[in-house]
């Protein structure tokens, strides 16, 4: 435990110690030798991300496997998602992956991100090659539970489902509620969702009044978000897509004068189209060719 605490202090630069990722990693490794579960997980993170030590996916996997065998849920989750998605240059092993994700989600104190992954593999059909029989009702149940625990990705998915009517009855109030909760955490997907709702307004009186200005501001918040994975299971792709869409919406609003001053220059709109095009947005690429 002392080795783990020392590692944590070096990692955070706490208790008067200078922040030193290399020393932090070294002490996590030492604590792992004493079968400290969280230290084992953090050692795996260091090797996976190359924090304080040379990146080594095989060693990262070895630490996650060790932690999983010690019944540490975060290691089970990491190992499961890696085997499911083929992260860390690993061969996909969906059957084994689903087992690890289930174990992480079924613990006495389940991880919200593990519940999210378990829900999504059933709703997307990723579990089809395995022995897990999809149960949409159960998947939505654990997705809601993860969302109530504050997990951003689950909140975004519920908001999307209530907006589109996929898997649930459409409900603008619930969609806006969950988008708002996720947006408070900085989700670009949620910001884009709120932008859409502000453009049309809520169907329910008094919930959300139409505002083109608010729609523009939320789209800009999505467009200026940092592109990084906000959910290990989904990875960086949905964030990049949300940012690209946000850039395109901002450009379109600037070009058409929606929610912005009428004297806005086309040059500014072109800059946003360019940003969206750089992120692979097909409509932005087409618009750039026309300009």
XYZ file of N, CA and C in Angstrom:
873
model
N 0.826 -1.203 0.000
C 0.000 0.000 0.000
C 0.867 1.263 0.000
N 1.978 1.221 0.762
C 2.877 2.379 0.816
C 3.495 2.640 -0.557
N 3.848 1.579 -1.250
C 4.421 1.734 -2.593
C 3.399 2.355 -3.545
N 2.151 1.928 -3.437
C 1.093 2.475 -4.282
C 0.870 3.955 -3.980
N 0.846 4.313 -2.699
C 0.645 5.706 -2.317
C 1.794 6.582 -2.808
N 3.011 6.058 -2.714
C 4.172 6.809 -3.191
C 4.070 7.018 -4.706
N 3.672 5.972 -5.411
C 3.495 6.067 -6.866
C 2.447 7.123 -7.208
N 1.339 7.127 -6.457
C 0.264 8.087 -6.704
C 0.738 9.519 -6.477
N 1.580 9.696 -5.450
C 2.109 11.034 -5.166
C 3.033 11.512 -6.283
N 3.861 10.619 -6.776
C 4.723 10.983 -7.902
C 3.897 11.256 -9.159
N 2.814 10.506 -9.322
C 1.974 10.688 -10.501
C 1.245 12.011 -10.503
N 0.840 12.472 -9.300
C 0.060 13.709 -9.192
C 0.896 14.910 -8.756
N 2.139 14.639 -8.330
C 2.960 15.730 -7.801
C 2.427 16.207 -6.463
N 2.033 15.252 -5.607
C 1.411 15.575 -4.322
C 2.384 15.412 -3.153
N 1.989 15.932 -2.011
C 2.752 15.835 -0.749
C 4.192 16.311 -0.894
N 4.378 17.376 -1.647
C 5.696 17.975 -1.776
C 6.614 17.318 -2.783
N 6.149 16.267 -3.429
C 6.979 15.582 -4.426
C 6.750 16.194 -5.807
N 7.816 16.288 -6.588
C 7.676 16.759 -7.961
C 6.993 15.679 -8.791
N 6.166 16.113 -9.738
C 5.499 15.155 -10.607
C 6.538 14.430 -11.443
N 6.538 13.098 -11.375
C 7.544 12.294 -12.071
C 6.899 11.002 -12.557
N 6.382 10.991 -13.797
C 5.705 9.800 -14.327
C 6.567 8.545 -14.308
N 7.881 8.686 -14.531
C 8.773 7.523 -14.558
C 8.840 6.868 -13.182
N 8.995 7.684 -12.133
C 9.044 7.141 -10.770
C 7.691 6.573 -10.369
N 6.622 7.240 -10.793
C 5.280 6.745 -10.491
C 5.086 5.356 -11.082
N 5.448 5.202 -12.340
C 5.297 3.912 -13.010
C 6.134 2.838 -12.324
N 7.370 3.188 -11.973
C 8.272 2.224 -11.321
C 7.676 1.726 -10.007
N 7.072 2.634 -9.241
C 6.493 2.216 -7.956
C 5.179 1.462 -8.142
N 4.427 1.779 -9.202
C 3.223 0.985 -9.491
C 3.632 -0.456 -9.796
N 4.708 -0.602 -10.540
C 5.195 -1.942 -10.881
C 5.623 -2.688 -9.625
N 6.313 -1.988 -8.725
C 6.744 -2.619 -7.470
C 5.532 -3.037 -6.626
N 4.534 -2.168 -6.541
C 3.340 -2.489 -5.760
C 2.570 -3.643 -6.388
N 2.612 -3.719 -7.706
C 1.933 -4.814 -8.402
C 2.551 -6.159 -8.048
N 3.858 -6.152 -7.795
C 4.529 -7.401 -7.405
C 3.995 -7.924 -6.075
N 3.412 -7.007 -5.281
C 2.802 -7.408 -4.006
C 1.297 -7.679 -4.184
N 0.895 -7.801 -5.445
C -0.497 -8.100 -5.809
C -1.471 -6.992 -5.414
N -0.991 -5.742 -5.475
C -1.883 -4.607 -5.258
C -2.698 -4.410 -6.539
N -4.003 -4.513 -6.434
C -4.852 -4.559 -7.632
C -4.863 -3.248 -8.425
N -5.058 -2.124 -7.743
C -5.111 -0.862 -8.481
C -3.753 -0.493 -9.057
N -2.693 -0.838 -8.329
C -1.346 -0.576 -8.849
C -1.108 -1.393 -10.117
N -1.622 -2.612 -10.136
C -1.503 -3.466 -11.316
C -2.214 -2.826 -12.507
N -3.405 -2.290 -12.246
C -4.166 -1.600 -13.299
C -3.399 -0.390 -13.813
N -2.865 0.396 -12.906
C -2.162 1.620 -13.314
C -0.853 1.309 -14.037
N -0.222 0.225 -13.667
C 0.986 -0.193 -14.388
C 0.613 -0.529 -15.830
N -0.543 -1.182 -15.990
C -1.032 -1.496 -17.330
C -1.295 -0.234 -18.136
N -1.891 0.764 -17.490
C -2.158 2.041 -18.150
C -0.854 2.691 -18.608
N 0.159 2.663 -17.722
C 1.457 3.263 -18.058
C 2.040 2.624 -19.309
N 1.988 1.300 -19.381
C 2.540 0.598 -20.547
C 1.679 0.826 -21.791
N 0.358 0.872 -21.624
C -0.521 1.074 -22.776
C -0.348 2.464 -23.384
N -0.266 3.474 -22.512
C -0.206 4.862 -22.975
C 1.222 5.383 -23.131
N 2.196 4.610 -22.633
C 3.573 5.093 -22.695
C 3.823 6.227 -21.728
N 3.236 6.132 -20.533
C 3.380 7.177 -19.515
C 4.492 6.786 -18.541
N 5.586 7.491 -18.599
C 6.692 7.224 -17.675
C 7.523 6.018 -18.044
N 7.189 5.390 -19.152
C 7.913 4.196 -19.578
C 7.629 3.979 -21.070
N 8.476 3.217 -21.722
C 8.277 2.965 -23.147
C 6.978 2.189 -23.370
N 6.203 2.629 -24.359
C 4.934 1.965 -24.654
C 5.184 0.503 -25.036
N 4.418 -0.372 -24.424
C 4.570 -1.802 -24.669
C 3.205 -2.459 -24.469
N 2.502 -2.709 -25.570
C 1.154 -3.256 -25.481
C 1.120 -4.642 -24.841
N 2.102 -5.469 -25.139
C 2.115 -6.827 -24.582
C 2.228 -6.793 -23.062
N 3.069 -5.909 -22.548
C 3.196 -5.787 -21.091
C 1.914 -5.206 -20.488
N 1.298 -4.269 -21.209
C 0.037 -3.703 -20.724
C -1.011 -4.802 -20.594
N -1.129 -5.621 -21.614
C -2.093 -6.732 -21.586
C -1.787 -7.678 -20.437
N -0.502 -7.952 -20.208
C -0.099 -8.860 -19.129
C -0.558 -8.324 -17.770
N -0.421 -7.012 -17.576
C -0.865 -6.422 -16.306
C -2.382 -6.441 -16.191
N -3.088 -6.172 -17.287
C -4.553 -6.231 -17.237
C -5.019 -7.661 -16.945
N -4.346 -8.634 -17.524
C -4.696 -10.035 -17.262
C -4.451 -10.389 -15.797
N -3.352 -9.891 -15.274
C -3.035 -10.144 -13.867
C -4.106 -9.525 -12.972
N -4.473 -8.269 -13.265
C -5.491 -7.593 -12.468
C -6.848 -8.266 -12.588
N -7.170 -8.749 -13.788
C -8.444 -9.436 -13.993
C -8.511 -10.713 -13.169
N -7.384 -11.414 -13.114
C -7.330 -12.647 -12.316
C -7.437 -12.347 -10.821
N -7.094 -11.098 -10.451
C -7.240 -10.670 -9.057
C -8.640 -10.100 -8.806
N -9.528 -10.283 -9.799
C -10.937 -9.847 -9.731
C -11.078 -8.334 -9.629
N -10.155 -7.603 -10.258
C -10.246 -6.148 -10.269
C -11.033 -5.717 -11.500
N -12.223 -5.179 -11.273
C -13.166 -4.884 -12.356
C -12.604 -3.970 -13.455
N -11.867 -2.892 -13.141
C -11.335 -2.057 -14.225
C -10.417 -2.825 -15.174
N -9.664 -3.785 -14.638
C -8.804 -4.612 -15.497
C -9.642 -5.544 -16.363
N -10.702 -6.081 -15.780
C -11.607 -6.938 -16.550
C -12.196 -6.152 -17.722
N -12.634 -4.925 -17.432
C -13.221 -4.076 -18.462
C -12.210 -3.764 -19.561
N -11.027 -3.328 -19.169
C -9.989 -2.990 -20.146
C -9.681 -4.191 -21.032
N -9.470 -5.319 -20.417
C -9.137 -6.530 -21.147
C -10.266 -6.909 -22.105
N -11.500 -6.792 -21.618
C -12.653 -7.130 -22.453
C -12.776 -6.243 -23.676
N -12.636 -4.939 -23.489
C -12.774 -4.011 -24.610
C -11.621 -4.175 -25.597
N -10.424 -4.387 -25.080
C -9.265 -4.603 -25.953
C -9.483 -5.833 -26.832
N -9.973 -6.908 -26.232
C -10.203 -8.142 -26.989
C -11.393 -8.003 -27.940
N -12.362 -7.166 -27.578
C -13.531 -6.960 -28.428
C -13.202 -6.100 -29.650
N -12.460 -5.021 -29.413
C -12.181 -4.047 -30.463
C -10.875 -4.296 -31.206
N -10.003 -5.109 -30.619
C -8.702 -5.307 -31.245
C -7.747 -4.162 -30.969
N -7.975 -3.456 -29.850
C -7.066 -2.381 -29.468
C -5.693 -2.962 -29.129
N -4.704 -2.089 -29.040
C -3.342 -2.469 -28.643
C -2.749 -3.544 -29.561
N -3.176 -3.513 -30.833
C -2.664 -4.446 -31.841
C -2.942 -5.903 -31.475
N -4.031 -6.136 -30.761
C -4.397 -7.488 -30.356
C -5.415 -8.087 -31.320
N -5.371 -9.406 -31.474
C -6.373 -10.093 -32.291
C -7.709 -10.054 -31.555
N -8.800 -9.873 -32.294
C -10.114 -9.824 -31.662
C -10.512 -11.204 -31.142
N -11.023 -11.228 -29.920
C -11.503 -12.460 -29.300
C -12.867 -12.158 -28.672
N -13.909 -12.020 -29.494
C -15.206 -11.563 -28.986
C -15.816 -12.404 -27.873
N -15.691 -13.720 -27.955
C -16.286 -14.565 -26.918
C -15.662 -14.295 -25.554
N -14.337 -14.281 -25.509
C -13.635 -14.038 -24.257
C -13.863 -12.592 -23.798
N -13.916 -11.687 -24.762
C -14.115 -10.267 -24.451
C -15.441 -10.040 -23.736
N -16.507 -10.620 -24.270
C -17.828 -10.438 -23.675
C -17.862 -10.989 -22.250
N -17.184 -12.082 -22.026
C -17.138 -12.670 -20.671
C -16.520 -11.693 -19.677
N -15.410 -11.050 -20.077
C -14.740 -10.092 -19.185
C -15.615 -8.864 -18.948
N -16.271 -8.370 -19.996
C -17.127 -7.195 -19.855
C -18.313 -7.512 -18.943
N -18.885 -8.708 -19.107
C -19.991 -9.124 -18.245
C -19.563 -9.181 -16.787
N -18.395 -9.724 -16.541
C -17.909 -9.844 -15.166
C -17.679 -8.463 -14.553
N -17.162 -7.520 -15.357
C -16.920 -6.161 -14.852
C -18.236 -5.447 -14.553
N -19.262 -5.751 -15.355
C -20.562 -5.089 -15.190
C -21.422 -5.743 -14.119
N -21.122 -6.995 -13.798
C -21.956 -7.746 -12.855
C -21.393 -7.789 -11.444
N -20.336 -7.025 -11.173
C -19.755 -7.001 -9.832
C -20.751 -6.391 -8.850
N -20.470 -6.565 -7.545
C -21.350 -6.002 -6.510
C -21.470 -4.489 -6.667
N -20.357 -3.851 -7.077
C -20.360 -2.419 -7.351
C -19.936 -2.230 -8.804
N -20.870 -2.443 -9.724
C -20.525 -2.426 -11.161
C -20.018 -1.074 -11.639
N -19.123 -1.125 -12.613
C -18.574 0.089 -13.204
C -19.556 0.632 -14.237
N -19.874 1.914 -14.200
C -20.819 2.457 -15.181
C -20.332 2.278 -16.609
N -19.007 2.414 -16.845
C -18.513 2.255 -18.213
C -18.561 0.807 -18.666
N -18.499 -0.133 -17.725
C -18.652 -1.546 -18.084
C -20.111 -1.849 -18.421
N -21.028 -1.274 -17.648
C -22.457 -1.448 -17.938
C -22.792 -0.838 -19.294
N -22.191 0.308 -19.592
C -22.417 0.950 -20.886
C -21.969 0.037 -22.025
N -20.776 -0.519 -21.889
C -20.251 -1.408 -22.936
C -21.128 -2.645 -23.092
N -21.550 -3.225 -21.958
C -22.390 -4.422 -22.018
C -23.734 -4.114 -22.673
N -24.264 -2.935 -22.413
C -25.520 -2.537 -23.055
C -25.335 -2.369 -24.553
N -24.262 -1.685 -24.937
C -24.060 -1.354 -26.343
C -23.749 -2.587 -27.200
N -23.021 -3.556 -26.663
C -22.718 -4.742 -27.483
C -24.003 -5.500 -27.818
N -25.022 -5.351 -26.955
C -26.299 -6.010 -27.229
C -27.150 -5.187 -28.197
N -27.101 -3.876 -28.076
C -27.921 -3.018 -28.929
C -27.333 -2.867 -30.331
N -26.024 -3.046 -30.462
C -25.367 -2.917 -31.770
C -25.199 -4.256 -32.479
N -25.404 -5.348 -31.746
C -25.227 -6.665 -32.343
C -23.796 -7.174 -32.303
N -22.918 -6.469 -31.604
C -21.524 -6.914 -31.507
C -21.385 -8.250 -30.772
N -22.404 -8.595 -30.004
C -22.337 -9.851 -29.254
C -22.823 -11.041 -30.080
N -23.266 -10.800 -31.322
C -23.827 -11.883 -32.135
C -22.886 -13.075 -32.310
N -21.554 -12.868 -32.483
C -20.666 -14.027 -32.669
C -20.377 -14.779 -31.366
N -21.000 -14.356 -30.263
C -20.711 -14.956 -28.962
C -21.929 -15.706 -28.445
N -21.794 -16.235 -27.243
C -22.899 -16.983 -26.636
C -23.898 -16.065 -25.935
N -23.601 -14.761 -25.884
C -24.513 -13.818 -25.235
C -25.704 -13.539 -26.146
N -26.897 -13.818 -25.642
C -28.124 -13.558 -26.392
C -28.576 -12.134 -26.096
N -28.691 -11.293 -27.132
C -29.068 -9.893 -26.905
C -30.424 -9.760 -26.214
N -30.471 -8.872 -25.241
C -31.706 -8.589 -24.517
C -31.852 -7.068 -24.455
N -32.508 -6.463 -25.460
C -32.624 -5.002 -25.514
C -33.223 -4.383 -24.252
N -34.198 -5.068 -23.652
C -34.831 -4.540 -22.450
C -33.816 -4.426 -21.310
N -33.030 -5.478 -21.121
C -31.996 -5.460 -20.078
C -30.912 -4.455 -20.422
N -30.557 -4.373 -21.713
C -29.516 -3.440 -22.152
C -29.926 -2.003 -21.829
N -31.170 -1.652 -22.109
C -31.649 -0.302 -21.806
C -31.693 -0.056 -20.307
N -31.993 -1.098 -19.557
C -32.036 -0.978 -18.096
C -30.663 -0.604 -17.529
N -29.618 -1.307 -17.979
C -28.291 -1.011 -17.443
C -27.722 0.280 -18.050
N -28.190 0.627 -19.260
C -27.766 1.897 -19.861
C -28.317 3.057 -19.027
N -29.580 2.937 -18.620
C -30.186 3.972 -17.771
C -29.475 4.043 -16.421
N -29.122 2.887 -15.894
C -28.448 2.863 -14.598
C -27.089 3.565 -14.685
N -26.361 3.295 -15.765
C -25.061 3.949 -15.959
C -25.236 5.454 -16.135
N -26.281 5.851 -16.862
C -26.551 7.274 -17.075
C -26.868 7.967 -15.753
N -27.656 7.304 -14.906
C -27.999 7.879 -13.604
C -26.784 7.975 -12.691
N -25.782 7.123 -12.939
C -24.533 7.191 -12.176
C -23.618 8.294 -12.708
N -24.094 8.977 -13.771
C -23.348 10.113 -14.302
C -22.443 9.809 -15.463
N -22.582 8.599 -16.053
C -21.669 8.263 -17.142
C -22.104 8.968 -18.420
N -21.233 9.810 -18.919
C -21.521 10.696 -20.055
C -21.953 9.956 -21.318
N -21.234 8.913 -21.690
C -21.547 8.184 -22.921
C -22.943 7.573 -22.868
N -23.344 7.079 -21.698
C -24.679 6.500 -21.540
C -25.745 7.582 -21.620
N -25.452 8.739 -21.051
C -26.393 9.851 -21.122
C -26.613 10.283 -22.569
N -25.514 10.345 -23.336
C -25.619 10.719 -24.753
C -26.448 9.720 -25.536
N -26.213 8.437 -25.290
C -26.944 7.407 -26.030
C -28.430 7.440 -25.694
N -28.759 7.583 -24.421
C -30.171 7.658 -24.043
C -30.838 8.869 -24.694
N -30.129 10.003 -24.687
C -30.667 11.219 -25.312
C -30.928 10.985 -26.794
N -29.987 10.332 -27.454
C -30.122 10.030 -28.885
C -31.307 9.101 -29.137
N -31.447 8.068 -28.300
C -32.548 7.116 -28.471
C -33.897 7.811 -28.281
N -34.002 8.664 -27.254
C -35.269 9.362 -27.005
C -35.555 10.394 -28.096
N -34.517 10.898 -28.741
C -34.703 11.851 -29.837
C -35.183 11.156 -31.108
N -34.578 10.015 -31.414
C -34.869 9.326 -32.673
C -35.966 8.270 -32.567
N -36.263 7.853 -31.333
C -37.258 6.804 -31.164
C -36.702 5.409 -31.384
N -35.365 5.289 -31.415
C -34.744 3.967 -31.552
C -34.722 3.281 -30.188
N -35.288 2.097 -30.105
C -35.342 1.266 -28.907
C -36.348 1.756 -27.862
N -36.745 3.018 -27.925
C -37.693 3.574 -26.947
C -38.698 4.454 -27.681
N -39.756 4.837 -26.980
C -40.711 5.788 -27.538
C -40.063 7.175 -27.552
N -40.223 7.929 -28.643
C -39.640 9.275 -28.681
C -40.151 10.126 -27.517
N -39.232 10.880 -26.917
C -39.604 11.718 -25.784
C -38.658 12.906 -25.763
N -39.127 14.050 -26.250
C -38.255 15.220 -26.343
C -37.772 15.684 -24.976
N -38.609 15.586 -23.963
C -38.228 16.026 -22.621
C -37.058 15.216 -22.080
N -37.144 13.893 -22.229
C -36.073 13.026 -21.735
C -34.811 13.184 -22.572
N -34.978 13.375 -23.874
C -33.823 13.575 -24.747
C -33.056 14.824 -24.329
N -33.774 15.913 -24.155
C -33.154 17.179 -23.759
C -32.527 17.064 -22.378
N -33.191 16.358 -21.473
C -32.664 16.167 -20.112
C -31.306 15.472 -20.146
N -31.214 14.371 -20.894
C -29.959 13.615 -20.915
C -28.876 14.323 -21.719
N -29.246 15.008 -22.798
C -28.250 15.801 -23.531
C -27.676 16.897 -22.621
N -28.546 17.520 -21.848
C -28.109 18.595 -20.956
C -27.136 18.073 -19.909
N -27.436 16.918 -19.345
C -26.555 16.329 -18.334
C -25.182 15.995 -18.926
N -25.187 15.425 -20.125
C -23.917 15.071 -20.770
C -23.152 16.317 -21.198
N -23.872 17.341 -21.662
C -23.227 18.582 -22.103
C -22.522 19.277 -20.950
N -23.080 19.157 -19.753
C -22.454 19.759 -18.567
C -21.078 19.152 -18.306
N -20.868 17.938 -18.812
C -19.577 17.267 -18.640
C -18.631 17.543 -19.811
N -19.095 18.359 -20.759
C -18.237 18.736 -21.879
C -18.372 17.878 -23.114
N -19.427 17.073 -23.208
C -19.606 16.189 -24.350
C -19.933 16.963 -25.630
N -19.101 16.851 -26.674
C -19.428 17.525 -27.944
C -20.647 16.904 -28.617
N -20.872 15.609 -28.415
C -22.050 14.954 -28.987
C -23.331 15.531 -28.383
N -23.297 15.740 -27.063
C -24.461 16.305 -26.382
C -24.677 17.762 -26.782
N -23.578 18.510 -26.928
C -23.681 19.908 -27.345
C -24.347 20.000 -28.717
N -23.968 19.092 -29.615
C -24.555 19.070 -30.952
C -26.032 18.681 -30.883
N -26.344 17.751 -29.972
C -27.738 17.353 -29.796
C -28.596 18.508 -29.312
N -28.073 19.283 -28.366
C -28.813 20.447 -27.867
C -28.949 21.511 -28.953
N -27.921 21.636 -29.789
C -27.993 22.576 -30.909
C -29.190 22.241 -31.798
N -29.375 20.961 -32.060
C -30.503 20.526 -32.880
C -31.840 20.826 -32.233
N -31.917 20.600 -30.921
C -33.182 20.860 -30.225
C -33.497 22.353 -30.177
N -32.466 23.190 -30.002
C -32.703 24.637 -29.982
C -33.128 25.159 -31.356
N -32.695 24.481 -32.412
C -33.076 24.916 -33.753
C -34.564 24.715 -33.999
N -35.112 23.630 -33.453
C -36.528 23.318 -33.674
C -37.415 23.699 -32.490
N -36.811 23.681 -31.282
C -37.609 23.871 -30.081
C -38.248 22.554 -29.665
N -38.588 22.452 -28.409
C -39.215 21.233 -27.895
C -40.670 21.139 -28.332
N -41.132 19.906 -28.496
C -42.547 19.684 -28.835
C -43.436 19.878 -27.612
N -42.827 19.823 -26.433
C -43.565 19.976 -25.184
C -43.481 21.419 -24.708
N -44.586 22.094 -24.549
C -44.580 23.503 -24.124
C -43.804 23.715 -22.821
N -42.955 24.748 -22.812
C -42.246 25.112 -21.594
C -40.966 24.346 -21.317
N -40.622 23.383 -22.165
C -39.408 22.589 -21.915
C -38.174 23.277 -22.503
N -38.227 23.617 -23.779
C -37.097 24.284 -24.427
C -37.631 25.094 -25.600
N -37.452 26.398 -25.512
C -37.973 27.308 -26.529
C -36.973 27.432 -27.683
N -37.489 27.469 -28.896
C -36.640 27.594 -30.069
C -35.782 28.855 -29.980
N -34.474 28.700 -30.298
C -33.558 29.839 -30.280
C -32.409 29.556 -31.247
N -32.408 30.245 -32.359
C -31.344 30.042 -33.343
C -29.984 30.456 -32.775
N -29.986 31.472 -31.924
C -28.728 31.918 -31.310
C -28.150 30.830 -30.409
N -28.993 30.234 -29.576
C -28.536 29.149 -28.703
C -28.088 27.950 -29.533
N -28.804 27.684 -30.616
C -28.440 26.579 -31.502
C -27.036 26.790 -32.051
N -26.749 28.010 -32.480
C -25.418 28.340 -33.001
C -24.349 28.182 -31.916
N -24.622 28.695 -30.725
C -23.636 28.651 -29.642
C -23.312 27.216 -29.215
N -24.336 26.361 -29.168
C -24.092 24.962 -28.803
C -23.335 24.229 -29.904
N -23.631 24.563 -31.157
C -22.894 23.955 -32.270
C -21.427 24.372 -32.210
N -21.186 25.637 -31.856
C -19.807 26.119 -31.766
C -19.073 25.446 -30.617
N -19.807 25.165 -29.525
C -19.183 24.455 -28.409
C -18.746 23.055 -28.849
N -19.581 22.400 -29.655
C -19.216 21.078 -30.184
C -18.017 21.194 -31.117
N -18.012 22.219 -31.946
C -16.963 22.393 -32.950
C -15.596 22.673 -32.338
N -15.586 23.288 -31.162
C -14.316 23.672 -30.531
C -13.860 22.688 -29.457
N -14.560 21.560 -29.331
C -14.182 20.554 -28.321
C -12.885 19.856 -28.730
N -12.170 19.385 -27.731
C -10.944 18.629 -27.980
C -11.303 17.234 -28.487
N -10.623 16.794 -29.523
C -10.884 15.459 -30.059
C -10.068 14.444 -29.264
N -10.752 13.707 -28.422
C -10.123 12.678 -27.594
C -11.196 11.667 -27.207
N -10.765 10.452 -26.922
C -11.722 9.413 -26.536
C -12.329 9.767 -25.182
N -13.634 9.815 -25.120
C -14.326 10.102 -23.863
C -14.979 8.842 -23.300
N -14.872 7.771 -24.068
C -15.372 6.460 -23.652
C -14.465 5.429 -24.303
N -13.814 4.581 -23.500
C -12.824 3.635 -24.025
C -13.444 2.678 -25.027
N -14.672 2.249 -24.770
C -15.355 1.303 -25.662
C -15.570 1.919 -27.049
N -16.064 3.144 -27.102
C -16.371 3.783 -28.387
C -15.138 4.379 -29.056
N -14.155 4.758 -28.249
C -12.942 5.353 -28.798
C -13.137 6.804 -29.222
N -12.247 7.271 -30.079
C -12.211 8.677 -30.474
C -13.187 9.015 -31.603
N -13.609 8.003 -32.365
C -14.406 8.230 -33.574
C -15.670 9.058 -33.365
N -16.547 8.721 -32.383
C -17.766 9.529 -32.229
C -17.489 10.974 -31.840
N -16.398 11.207 -31.126
C -16.041 12.577 -30.743
C -15.601 13.355 -31.976
N -14.763 12.735 -32.804
C -14.310 13.392 -34.030
C -15.493 13.692 -34.945
N -16.432 12.761 -35.029
C -17.620 12.961 -35.866
C -18.446 14.132 -35.356
N -18.603 14.225 -34.027
C -19.380 15.317 -33.440
C -18.704 16.663 -33.683
N -17.386 16.700 -33.552
C -16.646 17.945 -33.784
C -16.755 18.350 -35.255
N -16.606 17.370 -36.150
C -16.722 17.651 -37.591
C -18.110 18.178 -37.934
N -19.143 17.539 -37.399
C -20.517 17.999 -37.641
C -20.733 19.393 -37.064
N -20.134 19.622 -35.879
C -20.246 20.934 -35.256
C -19.620 22.016 -36.132
N -18.451 21.727 -36.676
C -17.779 22.677 -37.571
C -18.637 22.979 -38.795
N -19.247 21.934 -39.346
C -20.084 22.115 -40.535
C -21.318 22.963 -40.213
N -21.944 22.681 -39.080
C -23.137 23.438 -38.689
C -22.790 24.909 -38.463
N -21.671 25.161 -37.779
C -21.237 26.545 -37.541
C -21.018 27.252 -38.875
N -20.346 26.581 -39.800
C -20.085 27.164 -41.119
C -21.393 27.477 -41.849
N -22.317 26.522 -41.815
C -23.615 26.707 -42.493
C -24.389 27.872 -41.881
N -24.398 27.953 -40.541
C -25.104 29.041 -39.867
C -24.486 30.391 -40.217
N -23.142 30.440 -40.270
C -22.459 31.685 -40.615
C -22.767 32.095 -42.059
N -22.800 31.104 -42.935
C -23.087 31.395 -44.350
C -24.517 31.884 -44.547
N -25.456 31.264 -43.836
C -26.868 31.588 -44.021
C -27.379 32.656 -43.054
N -26.517 33.068 -42.108
C -26.942 34.089 -41.150
C -27.918 33.575 -40.118
N -27.776 32.313 -39.714
C -28.668 31.705 -38.720
C -28.049 31.854 -37.327
N -28.700 32.590 -36.467
C -28.238 32.754 -35.094
C -27.006 33.624 -34.940
N -26.628 34.325 -35.983
C -25.435 35.174 -35.941
C -25.762 36.545 -36.530
N -24.839 37.483 -36.351
C -25.038 38.822 -36.913
C -25.095 38.748 -38.433
N -25.898 39.594 -39.036
C -26.108 39.557 -40.480
C -24.867 39.953 -41.283
N -23.941 40.671 -40.621
C -22.753 41.133 -41.343
C -21.580 40.151 -41.240
N -21.870 38.918 -40.827
C -20.823 37.901 -40.717
C -20.212 37.628 -42.099
N -18.889 37.538 -42.135
C -18.207 37.361 -43.421
C -18.231 35.912 -43.887
N -18.248 35.732 -45.188
C -18.187 34.400 -45.786
C -16.824 33.766 -45.518
N -15.836 34.612 -45.309
C -14.482 34.112 -45.044
C -14.449 33.269 -43.770
N -15.175 33.716 -42.753
C -15.228 32.965 -41.498
C -15.947 31.636 -41.698
N -17.015 31.651 -42.464
C -17.750 30.413 -42.752
C -16.847 29.430 -43.484
N -16.071 29.938 -44.432
C -15.158 29.083 -45.201
C -14.126 28.419 -44.305
N -13.662 29.157 -43.309
C -12.685 28.590 -42.371
C -13.270 27.394 -41.625
N -14.532 27.505 -41.227
C -15.175 26.396 -40.522
C -15.470 25.227 -41.458
N -15.838 25.538 -42.712
C -16.024 24.464 -43.690
C -14.703 23.714 -43.879
N -13.630 24.471 -43.911
C -12.302 23.878 -44.098
C -11.957 22.953 -42.932
N -12.248 23.399 -41.719
C -11.983 22.568 -40.533
C -12.793 21.276 -40.590
N -14.057 21.402 -40.978
C -14.914 20.215 -41.082
C -14.401 19.277 -42.160
N -13.970 19.843 -43.276
C -13.449 19.032 -44.387
C -12.184 18.299 -43.969
N -11.338 18.951 -43.204
C -10.105 18.321 -42.730
C -10.405 17.110 -41.835
N -11.564 17.147 -41.187
C -11.967 16.042 -40.319
C -12.767 14.981 -41.089
N -12.851 15.161 -42.404
C -13.490 14.141 -43.246
C -14.973 14.314 -43.469
N -15.533 15.476 -43.136
C -16.964 15.707 -43.321
C -17.262 15.848 -44.820
N -18.033 14.920 -45.367
C -18.248 14.868 -46.806
C -19.003 16.082 -47.355
N -20.012 16.562 -46.656
C -20.753 17.736 -47.125
C -19.856 18.968 -47.127
N -18.961 19.046 -46.138
C -18.032 20.175 -46.076
C -17.031 20.108 -47.234
N -16.594 18.901 -47.541
C -15.670 18.719 -48.649
C -16.323 19.154 -49.965
N -17.577 18.782 -50.150
C -18.325 19.170 -51.353
C -18.516 20.682 -51.421
N -18.819 21.284 -50.257
C -19.037 22.738 -50.225
C -17.745 23.479 -50.518
N -16.623 22.975 -50.038
C -15.319 23.620 -50.288
C -15.006 23.621 -51.777
N -15.428 22.571 -52.487
C -15.175 22.499 -53.927
C -16.002 23.538 -54.681
N -17.155 23.888 -54.100
C -18.027 24.847 -54.757
C -17.589 26.287 -54.528
N -16.901 26.513 -53.417
C -16.518 27.885 -53.048
C -15.329 28.369 -53.858
